[in-house]
XYZ file of N, CA, C and O in Angstrom:
788
model
N 110.257 -97.725 -4.354
C 110.149 -98.778 -3.230
C 109.695 -97.326 -2.216
O 110.506 -96.591 -1.888
N 108.395 -97.548 -1.518
C 107.929 -96.384 -0.389
C 108.223 -96.886 0.789
O 107.350 -98.036 1.155
N 108.979 -96.687 1.720
C 109.254 -97.505 3.383
C 108.540 -96.330 4.214
O 109.011 -94.861 4.363
N 108.107 -96.642 5.275
C 107.696 -95.981 6.049
C 108.252 -96.175 7.263
O 108.829 -97.791 7.693
N 109.509 -95.593 7.937
C 110.494 -95.739 9.149
C 109.230 -96.226 10.348
O 108.529 -95.202 10.782
N 109.472 -97.254 10.579
C 108.643 -97.950 11.863
C 109.683 -98.093 12.996
O 110.552 -98.842 13.309
N 109.646 -96.730 13.580
C 110.860 -96.695 14.927
C 109.927 -96.209 16.066
O 110.460 -95.913 17.224
N 108.409 -96.803 16.120
C 107.730 -96.782 17.224
C 107.029 -95.287 17.595
O 106.441 -95.232 18.957
N 107.132 -94.372 16.850
C 106.502 -92.945 17.433
C 105.758 -92.477 15.978
O 105.582 -91.327 15.835
N 105.284 -93.255 15.146
C 103.957 -92.698 14.361
C 102.924 -93.376 14.172
O 102.770 -94.843 14.307
N 101.918 -92.750 13.654
C 100.531 -93.697 13.138
C 100.499 -94.134 11.935
O 100.329 -93.834 10.944
N 101.658 -95.137 11.734
C 102.222 -95.589 10.460
C 100.556 -96.623 9.980
O 100.716 -96.575 8.406
N 99.629 -97.183 10.166
C 98.502 -97.547 9.719
C 97.788 -96.892 9.094
O 97.834 -96.864 7.938
N 97.598 -95.734 9.825
C 97.027 -94.548 8.667
C 97.423 -93.804 7.766
O 97.320 -93.817 6.338
N 98.921 -93.920 7.816
C 99.541 -93.319 6.367
C 99.618 -94.865 5.334
O 99.108 -94.325 4.275
N 99.933 -95.719 5.810
C 99.547 -96.851 4.973
C 98.226 -96.925 4.181
O 98.309 -97.162 3.246
N 97.466 -96.880 5.009
C 95.800 -96.828 4.463
C 95.635 -95.453 3.546
O 94.939 -95.780 2.639
N 96.076 -94.535 4.059
C 96.027 -93.547 3.068
C 96.643 -93.579 1.481
O 96.640 -93.443 0.669
N 97.930 -93.984 1.804
C 98.817 -94.349 0.256
C 97.932 -95.628 -0.579
O 97.936 -95.341 -1.603
N 97.619 -96.911 0.359
C 96.664 -97.617 -0.706
C 95.785 -97.038 -1.098
O 95.388 -97.440 -2.240
N 95.009 -96.143 -0.521
C 93.815 -95.447 -1.017
C 94.039 -94.661 -2.171
O 92.849 -94.869 -3.318
N 95.130 -93.961 -2.376
C 95.363 -93.355 -3.729
C 96.716 -94.088 -4.754
O 96.958 -93.566 -5.717
N 96.604 -95.330 -4.285
C 96.899 -96.485 -5.473
C 98.792 -96.518 -4.984
O 99.130 -97.067 -6.143
N 99.245 -96.419 -3.867
C 100.232 -96.858 -3.711
C 100.729 -97.870 -2.696
O 100.046 -97.513 -1.605
N 101.638 -98.778 -3.155
C 102.130 -99.498 -1.972
C 103.435 -99.247 -1.389
O 104.360 -98.618 -1.860
N 103.597 -99.782 -0.153
C 104.557 -99.482 1.089
C 104.688 -100.542 1.847
O 104.322 -101.112 1.875
N 105.968 -100.443 2.364
C 106.441 -101.325 3.298
C 106.862 -100.427 4.370
O 107.048 -99.300 4.685
N 106.686 -101.177 5.699
C 106.777 -100.595 6.848
C 108.295 -101.160 7.408
O 108.590 -102.444 7.231
N 109.510 -100.917 7.826
C 110.467 -101.055 8.085
C 111.273 -100.212 9.205
O 111.391 -98.884 9.445
N 112.025 -101.162 9.868
C 113.384 -100.426 11.031
C 114.874 -100.915 10.657
O 115.375 -101.056 11.438
N 114.474 -101.856 9.220
C 115.955 -102.057 8.822
C 116.463 -101.042 8.113
O 115.927 -100.706 7.221
N 117.958 -100.973 8.511
C 118.975 -100.066 7.859
C 118.976 -100.130 6.392
O 118.927 -99.516 5.436
N 119.325 -101.506 6.271
C 119.357 -101.754 4.311
C 118.248 -101.570 3.861
O 118.500 -101.113 2.305
N 117.109 -101.688 4.288
C 115.692 -101.122 3.354
C 115.632 -100.097 3.439
O 115.266 -99.202 2.381
N 115.654 -99.388 4.646
C 115.724 -97.894 4.893
C 116.867 -97.098 3.468
O 116.375 -96.312 2.612
N 118.205 -97.530 3.350
C 119.010 -96.920 2.751
C 118.512 -97.314 1.243
O 119.104 -96.615 0.303
N 117.908 -98.064 0.828
C 117.623 -98.407 -0.602
C 116.273 -97.532 -1.204
O 115.532 -98.295 -2.135
N 115.554 -97.202 -0.221
C 113.984 -96.593 -0.505
C 114.251 -95.659 -1.426
O 115.070 -94.893 -1.720
N 112.995 -95.380 -2.344
C 112.905 -94.460 -3.257
C 112.539 -93.340 -2.433
O 112.837 -92.218 -2.877
N 111.394 -93.554 -1.457
C 110.412 -92.271 -0.831
C 110.675 -92.895 0.482
O 110.121 -94.036 0.670
N 110.867 -92.080 1.450
C 110.646 -92.338 2.801
C 109.871 -91.559 3.482
O 109.608 -90.546 3.244
N 109.189 -92.206 4.390
C 107.990 -91.303 4.903
C 108.576 -91.563 6.453
O 108.308 -92.624 7.053
N 108.715 -90.547 7.094
C 108.786 -90.288 8.491
C 107.374 -89.789 9.484
O 107.212 -88.763 9.339
N 106.693 -90.668 9.803
C 105.635 -90.066 10.421
C 105.778 -89.539 11.917
O 107.356 -90.111 11.916
N 105.277 -89.218 12.728
C 105.378 -89.041 13.902
C 104.330 -88.431 14.820
O 103.855 -87.685 14.607
N 104.313 -88.962 16.355
C 103.367 -88.859 17.200
C 104.489 -88.762 18.318
O 104.935 -89.949 18.873
N 103.940 -87.712 19.477
C 104.856 -88.103 20.704
C 105.725 -87.016 20.859
O 106.013 -85.729 20.394
N 106.585 -87.342 21.849
C 107.910 -86.372 22.202
C 109.319 -86.404 21.041
O 109.724 -87.418 21.062
N 109.783 -85.164 21.194
C 111.014 -84.964 20.056
C 111.983 -86.106 20.539
O 112.726 -86.662 19.961
N 112.466 -85.981 22.050
C 113.466 -86.360 22.340
C 113.648 -88.118 22.394
O 114.295 -88.432 21.662
N 112.519 -88.384 22.611
C 112.451 -89.742 22.664
C 112.275 -90.493 21.123
O 112.984 -91.454 20.983
N 111.400 -89.403 20.490
C 111.811 -90.079 18.991
C 112.886 -90.347 18.500
O 113.342 -90.885 17.658
N 113.692 -89.176 18.463
C 115.196 -88.576 17.920
C 116.158 -89.861 18.777
O 117.174 -90.612 18.023
N 115.586 -90.528 20.062
C 116.416 -91.087 20.493
C 116.049 -92.676 19.908
O 116.994 -93.603 19.754
N 114.849 -92.909 19.647
C 114.575 -94.162 18.937
C 115.095 -94.367 17.808
O 115.442 -95.460 17.407
N 115.283 -93.192 16.960
C 116.220 -93.351 15.326
C 117.417 -93.600 15.487
O 117.930 -94.368 14.969
N 118.068 -92.897 16.646
C 119.511 -92.796 16.990
C 119.896 -94.233 17.194
O 120.998 -94.762 17.265
N 119.011 -94.869 18.165
C 119.120 -96.409 18.769
C 119.900 -97.124 17.716
O 120.815 -97.936 18.339
N 119.253 -97.241 16.465
C 119.549 -98.497 15.670
C 119.954 -97.588 14.420
O 120.035 -98.309 13.402
N 120.531 -96.396 14.684
C 121.128 -95.631 13.598
C 120.549 -95.555 12.102
O 120.804 -95.059 10.948
N 119.299 -95.446 12.566
C 118.126 -95.013 11.469
C 118.521 -93.743 10.673
O 118.204 -93.303 9.805
N 118.806 -92.675 12.067
C 119.309 -91.211 11.458
C 120.208 -91.235 10.467
O 119.978 -90.499 9.112
N 121.247 -92.058 10.866
C 122.040 -92.098 9.603
C 121.662 -92.986 8.234
O 122.024 -92.356 7.216
N 120.654 -93.807 8.763
C 119.926 -94.376 7.221
C 119.471 -93.259 6.420
O 119.763 -93.614 5.108
N 118.557 -92.777 7.359
C 117.868 -91.503 6.279
C 118.905 -90.722 5.607
O 118.519 -90.436 4.463
N 119.584 -90.296 6.324
C 120.590 -89.401 5.641
C 121.184 -89.844 4.566
O 121.501 -89.370 3.436
N 121.770 -91.126 4.263
C 122.480 -92.042 3.573
C 121.583 -92.118 2.356
O 122.057 -92.030 1.105
N 120.320 -92.560 2.732
C 118.979 -92.798 1.569
C 119.250 -91.667 0.860
O 118.935 -91.560 -0.517
N 118.831 -90.231 1.580
C 118.702 -89.022 0.814
C 119.741 -88.519 -0.222
O 119.909 -88.134 -1.354
N 121.066 -88.599 0.566
C 122.429 -88.439 -0.174
C 122.413 -89.137 -1.753
O 122.697 -88.775 -2.648
N 121.658 -90.629 -1.392
C 121.712 -91.581 -2.996
C 120.314 -91.042 -3.753
O 120.456 -91.830 -4.736
N 119.880 -89.611 -3.226
C 118.406 -89.372 -4.277
C 117.347 -89.754 -3.665
O 116.431 -89.590 -4.549
N 117.106 -90.292 -2.546
C 115.305 -90.532 -1.911
C 114.757 -89.537 -1.967
O 115.637 -88.772 -1.198
N 113.521 -89.204 -1.622
C 112.888 -88.417 -1.363
C 112.424 -88.572 -0.364
O 112.324 -89.837 0.447
N 111.947 -87.732 0.653
C 111.729 -87.830 2.291
C 110.087 -86.790 2.539
O 110.440 -85.992 2.105
N 109.325 -87.595 3.034
C 108.216 -86.755 3.238
C 107.872 -87.039 5.090
O 107.905 -88.300 5.579
N 108.054 -85.931 5.917
C 107.839 -85.869 7.138
C 106.140 -85.358 7.738
O 106.093 -84.531 6.963
N 105.846 -86.043 8.602
C 104.504 -85.880 8.922
C 104.648 -85.364 10.600
O 105.154 -86.269 11.449
N 103.793 -84.147 10.584
C 103.918 -83.635 12.075
C 105.430 -83.951 12.815
O 105.987 -82.904 12.659
N 105.486 -84.501 14.022
C 107.145 -84.533 14.565
C 107.883 -85.045 13.701
O 108.933 -84.880 13.642
N 107.624 -86.172 12.811
C 108.134 -86.625 11.616
C 109.162 -85.425 10.988
O 110.221 -85.460 10.657
N 108.314 -84.255 10.700
C 108.355 -83.286 9.995
C 109.538 -82.160 11.039
O 110.749 -82.035 10.199
N 108.916 -82.304 12.301
C 110.054 -81.597 13.021
C 111.147 -81.656 13.090
O 112.424 -81.467 13.306
N 111.316 -83.121 13.165
C 112.735 -83.934 13.113
C 113.547 -83.606 12.037
O 115.295 -83.701 12.044
N 113.181 -82.998 10.638
C 113.753 -82.520 9.737
C 114.995 -81.451 10.189
O 115.879 -80.980 9.553
N 114.527 -80.922 11.210
C 115.365 -79.529 11.378
C 116.331 -79.676 12.292
O 116.825 -80.840 12.890
N 117.173 -78.872 12.623
C 118.517 -78.455 13.344
C 118.335 -79.284 14.626
O 118.940 -80.176 15.080
N 117.332 -78.526 15.473
C 117.273 -79.121 16.807
C 115.428 -78.410 17.397
O 115.050 -77.557 16.544
N 115.170 -78.814 18.812
C 113.840 -78.443 19.148
C 114.119 -78.617 20.617
O 115.405 -78.932 21.239
N 113.310 -77.256 20.867
C 113.234 -76.849 22.206
C 112.391 -77.577 23.184
O 112.145 -77.053 24.422
N 111.798 -78.926 22.704
C 110.939 -79.266 23.586
C 111.172 -79.891 24.560
O 112.301 -81.131 24.397
N 111.436 -79.756 25.840
C 112.144 -80.214 26.952
C 113.126 -80.231 27.318
O 114.178 -81.236 27.089
N 113.908 -79.332 26.763
C 115.283 -78.987 26.782
C 115.904 -78.669 25.179
O 115.073 -78.789 24.165
N 117.090 -78.687 24.594
C 117.628 -78.598 23.341
C 117.695 -79.906 23.200
O 118.849 -80.548 23.771
N 117.195 -80.764 21.812
C 117.783 -82.310 21.416
C 117.600 -81.357 20.051
O 117.196 -80.929 19.099
N 118.928 -82.399 19.076
C 119.358 -82.357 18.265
C 118.181 -83.045 17.522
O 117.829 -84.050 17.293
N 118.021 -82.842 16.287
C 117.316 -83.528 14.950
C 118.368 -83.982 13.750
O 119.198 -84.126 14.061
N 118.001 -84.171 12.712
C 118.216 -84.887 11.291
C 119.156 -83.613 10.834
O 119.966 -84.183 9.665
N 119.188 -82.327 10.902
C 119.399 -81.565 10.405
C 119.625 -81.120 8.787
O 120.596 -81.498 8.447
N 118.309 -81.813 8.640
C 118.191 -81.546 6.872
C 117.531 -80.433 6.179
O 117.832 -80.146 5.176
N 117.116 -79.750 7.169
C 116.756 -78.260 7.093
C 117.328 -77.272 8.065
O 117.177 -77.790 9.268
N 117.572 -75.879 7.645
C 118.049 -75.204 8.597
C 117.270 -74.575 9.745
O 116.063 -73.988 8.658
N 117.014 -74.476 10.837
C 116.103 -73.799 11.480
C 115.623 -74.709 12.828
O 116.469 -75.548 12.784
N 114.896 -74.395 13.734
C 114.553 -74.942 14.636
C 113.310 -75.251 15.155
O 112.613 -74.484 14.523
N 112.723 -75.886 16.247
C 111.598 -75.922 16.378
C 111.227 -75.439 17.778
O 111.840 -75.838 19.001
N 110.165 -74.505 17.863
C 109.504 -73.988 19.179
C 108.427 -74.067 19.822
O 107.660 -74.438 18.858
N 108.032 -73.910 20.815
C 106.404 -74.250 21.061
C 105.924 -72.620 20.558
O 106.233 -71.596 20.428
N 104.732 -73.079 20.470
C 103.720 -72.051 19.628
C 103.545 -70.897 20.967
O 103.445 -69.508 20.483
N 103.799 -71.235 22.150
C 104.002 -70.076 23.002
C 104.843 -69.216 23.303
O 104.761 -67.833 23.482
N 106.170 -69.889 22.593
C 107.052 -68.845 22.242
C 107.294 -68.409 21.120
O 107.447 -66.940 21.249
N 106.892 -68.498 20.119
C 106.477 -67.666 19.201
C 105.304 -66.546 18.942
O 105.798 -65.515 18.738
N 104.262 -66.872 20.169
C 103.269 -65.766 20.069
C 103.053 -66.112 22.162
O 102.078 -67.017 21.773
N 103.450 -65.153 22.534
C 102.610 -65.397 24.093
C 101.327 -65.203 23.990
O 100.437 -65.580 25.289
N 100.678 -64.816 23.134
C 99.208 -64.375 23.287
C 98.518 -65.443 22.787
O 97.286 -65.341 22.610
N 99.090 -66.674 22.066
C 98.317 -67.378 21.575
C 97.107 -68.430 22.762
O 97.945 -68.418 23.707
N 96.286 -68.415 22.479
C 95.266 -68.758 23.908
C 95.165 -70.397 23.612
O 94.776 -70.800 24.906
N 95.083 -70.932 22.716
C 94.720 -72.181 22.950
C 95.829 -73.268 21.941
O 96.003 -73.325 21.000
N 96.588 -73.490 23.088
C 97.647 -74.354 22.700
C 97.693 -75.632 23.522
O 97.378 -75.883 24.795
N 97.763 -76.877 22.929
C 97.928 -77.070 21.700
C 97.069 -76.892 20.544
O 95.849 -76.484 20.878
N 97.544 -76.580 19.307
C 96.665 -76.322 17.900
C 95.991 -77.563 17.604
O 96.731 -78.753 17.359
N 94.805 -77.980 18.501
C 94.243 -79.077 17.955
C 92.937 -78.379 17.161
O 92.331 -77.977 17.457
N 92.886 -79.490 15.680
C 91.666 -78.762 14.947
C 91.946 -78.703 13.350
O 93.082 -79.207 12.932
N 90.685 -78.349 12.559
C 90.771 -78.515 11.253
C 91.200 -76.827 10.890
O 90.096 -75.739 11.637
N 91.959 -76.730 10.336
C 92.347 -75.085 9.732
C 92.688 -75.505 8.059
O 93.105 -76.118 7.390
N 92.803 -74.105 7.515
C 92.823 -73.678 6.151
C 94.305 -73.675 6.051
O 95.063 -73.020 6.881
N 94.708 -74.283 4.877
C 96.099 -73.982 4.407
C 96.470 -72.477 3.323
O 95.501 -72.440 2.716
N 97.336 -71.763 3.793
C 97.752 -70.893 2.566
C 98.686 -70.912 1.892
O 100.006 -70.968 2.331
N 98.685 -71.526 0.784
C 100.069 -71.964 -0.101
C 100.881 -70.850 -0.588
O 100.171 -69.602 -0.576
N 102.161 -71.006 -0.286
C 103.097 -70.179 -1.233
C 103.040 -70.365 -2.494
O 103.728 -71.721 -2.806
N 102.499 -69.872 -3.810
C 102.309 -70.063 -4.770
C 103.759 -70.232 -5.295
O 103.495 -70.622 -6.817
N 104.931 -69.646 -4.745
C 105.781 -69.897 -5.637
C 106.652 -71.048 -5.092
O 107.839 -71.396 -5.521
N 106.150 -71.773 -4.121
C 106.759 -73.154 -3.487
C 105.628 -74.161 -3.538
O 105.714 -74.261 -2.344
N 104.958 -74.628 -4.133
C 103.647 -75.330 -3.980
C 104.089 -76.975 -4.514
O 104.332 -77.278 -5.433
N 103.247 -77.842 -3.547
C 103.744 -78.808 -3.664
C 102.454 -79.539 -4.131
O 102.296 -80.882 -4.465
N 101.594 -78.817 -4.231
C 100.047 -79.503 -4.687
C 99.423 -78.771 -5.967
O 99.770 -77.140 -5.910
N 98.434 -79.046 -7.027
C 98.106 -78.006 -7.791
C 96.619 -77.762 -7.589
O 95.839 -78.673 -7.194
N 96.181 -76.775 -7.939
C 94.717 -76.121 -7.958
C 94.161 -76.760 -6.567
O 93.029 -77.273 -6.413
N 94.759 -76.066 -5.297
C 93.952 -76.336 -4.059
C 93.401 -75.519 -3.994
O 93.718 -74.342 -3.784
N 92.190 -75.878 -3.305
C 91.087 -74.983 -2.855
C 91.361 -74.486 -1.658
O 91.317 -74.923 -0.568
N 91.760 -73.080 -1.445
C 92.015 -72.561 0.001
C 90.901 -72.563 0.828
O 90.901 -72.220 2.010
N 89.569 -73.041 0.714
C 88.945 -73.183 1.489
C 88.689 -74.558 1.958
O 87.503 -75.155 3.032
N 89.440 -75.483 1.533
C 89.598 -76.796 2.328
C 90.339 -76.855 3.352
O 91.317 -75.963 3.725
N 90.134 -77.918 4.055
C 90.904 -77.772 5.711
C 91.625 -78.747 6.096
O 91.296 -80.080 5.282
N 92.481 -78.684 6.543
C 93.459 -79.942 6.936
C 93.470 -80.147 8.761
O 93.064 -78.949 9.385
N 93.945 -81.251 8.827
C 93.931 -81.652 10.492
C 95.263 -81.457 11.027
O 96.323 -81.907 10.598
N 95.230 -80.559 12.049
C 96.611 -80.155 13.151
C 96.132 -80.430 14.328
O 95.302 -80.689 14.808
N 97.497 -81.238 14.844
C 97.470 -81.626 16.635
C 99.025 -81.349 17.018
O 99.593 -82.323 16.321
N 99.519 -80.362 17.605
C 100.811 -79.956 17.728
C 101.010 -78.850 18.549
O 100.003 -77.875 18.701
N 101.842 -78.535 19.449
C 102.047 -77.572 20.696
C 103.530 -76.996 19.850
O 103.909 -76.169 20.507
N 104.473 -77.769 19.355
C 105.257 -77.017 18.632
C 105.644 -76.865 17.228
O 104.674 -77.630 16.442
N 106.670 -75.824 16.830
C 106.229 -75.804 15.246
C 107.726 -75.368 14.725
O 108.298 -74.508 15.795
N 108.165 -75.673 13.796
C 109.390 -75.482 13.147
C 109.208 -73.830 12.590
O 108.506 -73.486 12.230
N 110.504 -73.141 12.989
C 110.951 -72.016 12.535
C 112.125 -72.023 11.257
O 112.973 -72.680 12.007
N 111.765 -71.710 10.153
C 112.577 -72.483 9.208
C 113.690 -70.864 8.946
O 113.337 -69.759 8.791
N 115.158 -71.211 8.660
C 115.753 -70.438 8.275
C 115.828 -69.731 6.752
O 115.496 -68.142 6.532
N 115.411 -70.287 5.780
C 115.073 -69.968 4.444
C 113.514 -70.181 3.916
O 112.861 -71.122 3.821
N 113.053 -68.942 4.323
C 111.385 -68.902 4.098
C 110.944 -68.997 2.702
O 109.643 -69.883 2.880
N 111.755 -69.338 1.836
C 111.470 -69.628 0.236
C 111.063 -71.236 0.526
O 110.544 -71.707 -0.679
N 111.457 -71.945 1.127
C 111.205 -73.551 1.250
C 110.273 -73.493 1.981
O 109.317 -75.090 1.669
N 109.366 -72.783 2.656
C 107.905 -72.982 3.357
C 106.824 -72.972 1.909
O 106.910 -72.297 0.981
N 105.978 -73.944 1.789
C 105.393 -74.505 1.048
C 103.231 -73.972 1.261
O 102.862 -73.627 0.579
N 103.572 -73.947 2.589
C 102.010 -73.359 2.859
C 102.337 -73.222 4.621
O 103.247 -73.416 5.404
N 101.308 -71.912 5.000
C 100.777 -71.457 6.467
C 99.587 -71.812 6.632
O 98.591 -72.255 5.769
N 99.260 -71.558 7.891
C 98.171 -71.409 8.462
C 97.862 -70.783 9.496
O 98.959 -70.080 10.265
N 96.772 -69.817 9.597
C 96.394 -68.898 10.627
C 95.914 -69.697 11.517
O 95.305 -70.512 12.117
N 96.637 -69.163 12.467
C 96.333 -70.069 14.237
C 96.509 -68.738 15.398
O 97.440 -67.904 15.355
N 95.293 -68.405 15.608
C 95.130 -67.300 16.623
C 95.377 -65.906 16.119
O 96.242 -64.968 16.626
N 95.197 -65.901 14.613
C 95.297 -64.741 13.839
C 97.114 -64.527 13.358
O 97.057 -63.382 13.165
N 97.605 -65.537 14.067
C 99.038 -65.517 13.380
C 99.437 -66.232 12.275
O 99.034 -67.647 12.828
N 100.179 -66.205 11.408
C 100.609 -67.056 10.424
C 101.889 -68.419 10.648
O 102.605 -67.313 11.428
N 101.241 -69.474 10.939
C 102.591 -70.153 11.302
C 102.739 -71.345 10.003
O 102.298 -71.539 9.541
N 104.140 -71.613 10.166
C 104.410 -72.738 9.119
C 103.520 -74.136 9.428
O 103.319 -74.787 10.394
N 103.093 -74.457 7.706
C 102.347 -75.468 7.926
C 103.167 -76.888 6.639
O 102.975 -77.995 7.157
N 103.935 -76.491 6.046
C 104.604 -77.220 5.336
C 105.617 -76.496 4.483
O 106.087 -75.555 4.798
N 106.909 -77.678 4.514
C 107.772 -77.324 3.704
C 107.776 -78.169 2.102
O 107.346 -79.223 2.110
N 108.836 -77.450 1.109
C 109.089 -78.442 0.086
C 110.455 -77.669 -0.365
O 110.530 -76.327 -0.559
N 111.572 -78.490 -0.332
C 112.645 -78.336 -0.622
C 113.317 -79.311 -1.235
O 113.683 -80.666 -0.817
N 113.927 -79.403 -2.551
C 114.346 -80.492 -3.395
C 113.704 -81.731 -3.175
O 112.273 -81.702 -3.379
N 113.896 -83.068 -2.940
C 112.978 -83.749 -2.396
C 112.822 -84.038 -1.024
O 112.789 -85.037 -0.665
N 112.843 -82.951 -0.050
C 112.585 -82.923 0.769
C 110.789 -82.412 1.251
O 110.544 -80.810 0.728
N 110.007 -83.241 1.686
C 108.597 -82.499 1.851
C 108.003 -82.728 3.504
O 108.727 -83.747 3.622
N 107.817 -81.820 4.150
C 107.447 -81.546 5.587
C 105.986 -81.328 5.731
O 105.547 -80.087 5.110
N 105.000 -82.144 6.203
C 103.881 -81.207 6.470
C 103.519 -81.296 8.367
O 103.979 -82.140 9.265
N 103.264 -80.215 8.525
C 103.066 -79.885 10.148
C 101.483 -80.615 10.832
O 101.387 -81.456 11.522
N 100.668 -80.636 9.470
C 99.444 -81.201 9.712
C 99.536 -82.407 9.040
O 100.713 -82.949 8.898
N 98.625 -83.402 9.551
C 98.342 -84.921 9.086
C 97.126 -84.861 7.770
O 96.114 -84.978 7.900
N 98.012 -84.966 6.716
C 97.286 -85.277 5.531
C 96.738 -86.744 5.392
O 95.756 -86.706 5.210
N 97.391 -87.813 6.257
C 96.517 -89.209 6.185
C 95.291 -88.693 7.092
O 94.426 -89.838 6.919
N 95.072 -87.764 7.895
C 93.827 -87.706 8.791
C 92.942 -86.611 8.356
O 91.785 -86.262 9.131
N 93.243 -86.236 7.269
C 92.481 -84.877 6.536
C 91.399 -85.240 5.348
O 91.181 -84.520 4.381
N 91.080 -86.233 5.438
C 89.747 -86.695 4.625
C 90.179 -86.814 3.062
O 91.561 -86.947 2.499
N 89.441 -86.338 2.092
C 89.901 -86.150 0.940
C 90.720 -85.388 0.187
O 91.756 -85.256 -0.322
N 90.629 -84.171 1.321
C 91.656 -82.873 0.746
C 93.099 -83.388 0.883
O 94.049 -83.299 0.540
N 93.062 -84.267 2.221
C 94.783 -85.251 2.398
C 95.073 -85.925 1.526
O 96.067 -86.048 1.256
N 94.013 -86.771 0.878
C 94.596 -87.593 -0.214
C 94.662 -86.979 -1.283
O 95.465 -87.538 -2.060
N 94.299 -85.830 -1.532
C 94.432 -85.152 -2.953
C 96.035 -84.598 -2.706
O 96.830 -84.458 -3.621
N 96.231 -84.224 -1.460
C 97.622 -83.607 -1.229
C 98.900 -84.772 -1.456
O 100.016 -84.652 -1.684
């Protein structure tokens, strides 16, 4: 069972449409009992970190996600959903995340004050980490769609599965660790390339 967590902060219909297109059925749910029995959880996210985490915690969905992962579920995070995997974010203060991956979420400006174009909006190439890849035969001339002002900084670089170049500096674009996969970009908005991923 693939469950898209419906907590009010994700483009859930775009994700569902992309999954249907590649032959997978899924359901939306904000029920703890359903999330805890999922085989795969998808945590989308658009908006502000603090409000998104507050929405998850309000109905204890953060604990349901952790419980499902302990039972062997896989999880995919997209954009803000991916950022919530980390210990905390510095977006508008310090706010605790799900703590599934060690690291924190920082402003692109804090990573490099010389970045000229924040937020990072648009189509960029992925630079795969060939030692930790979640897609096969990916053509590095293909582009995926980004829209974000914050980005995770991970403690264990071996978990990074792809980077992208932003204003001449490489930043994290995705992670893969055991059954945890996260995308800073939006595969569901990246056309055929995103569907392949």
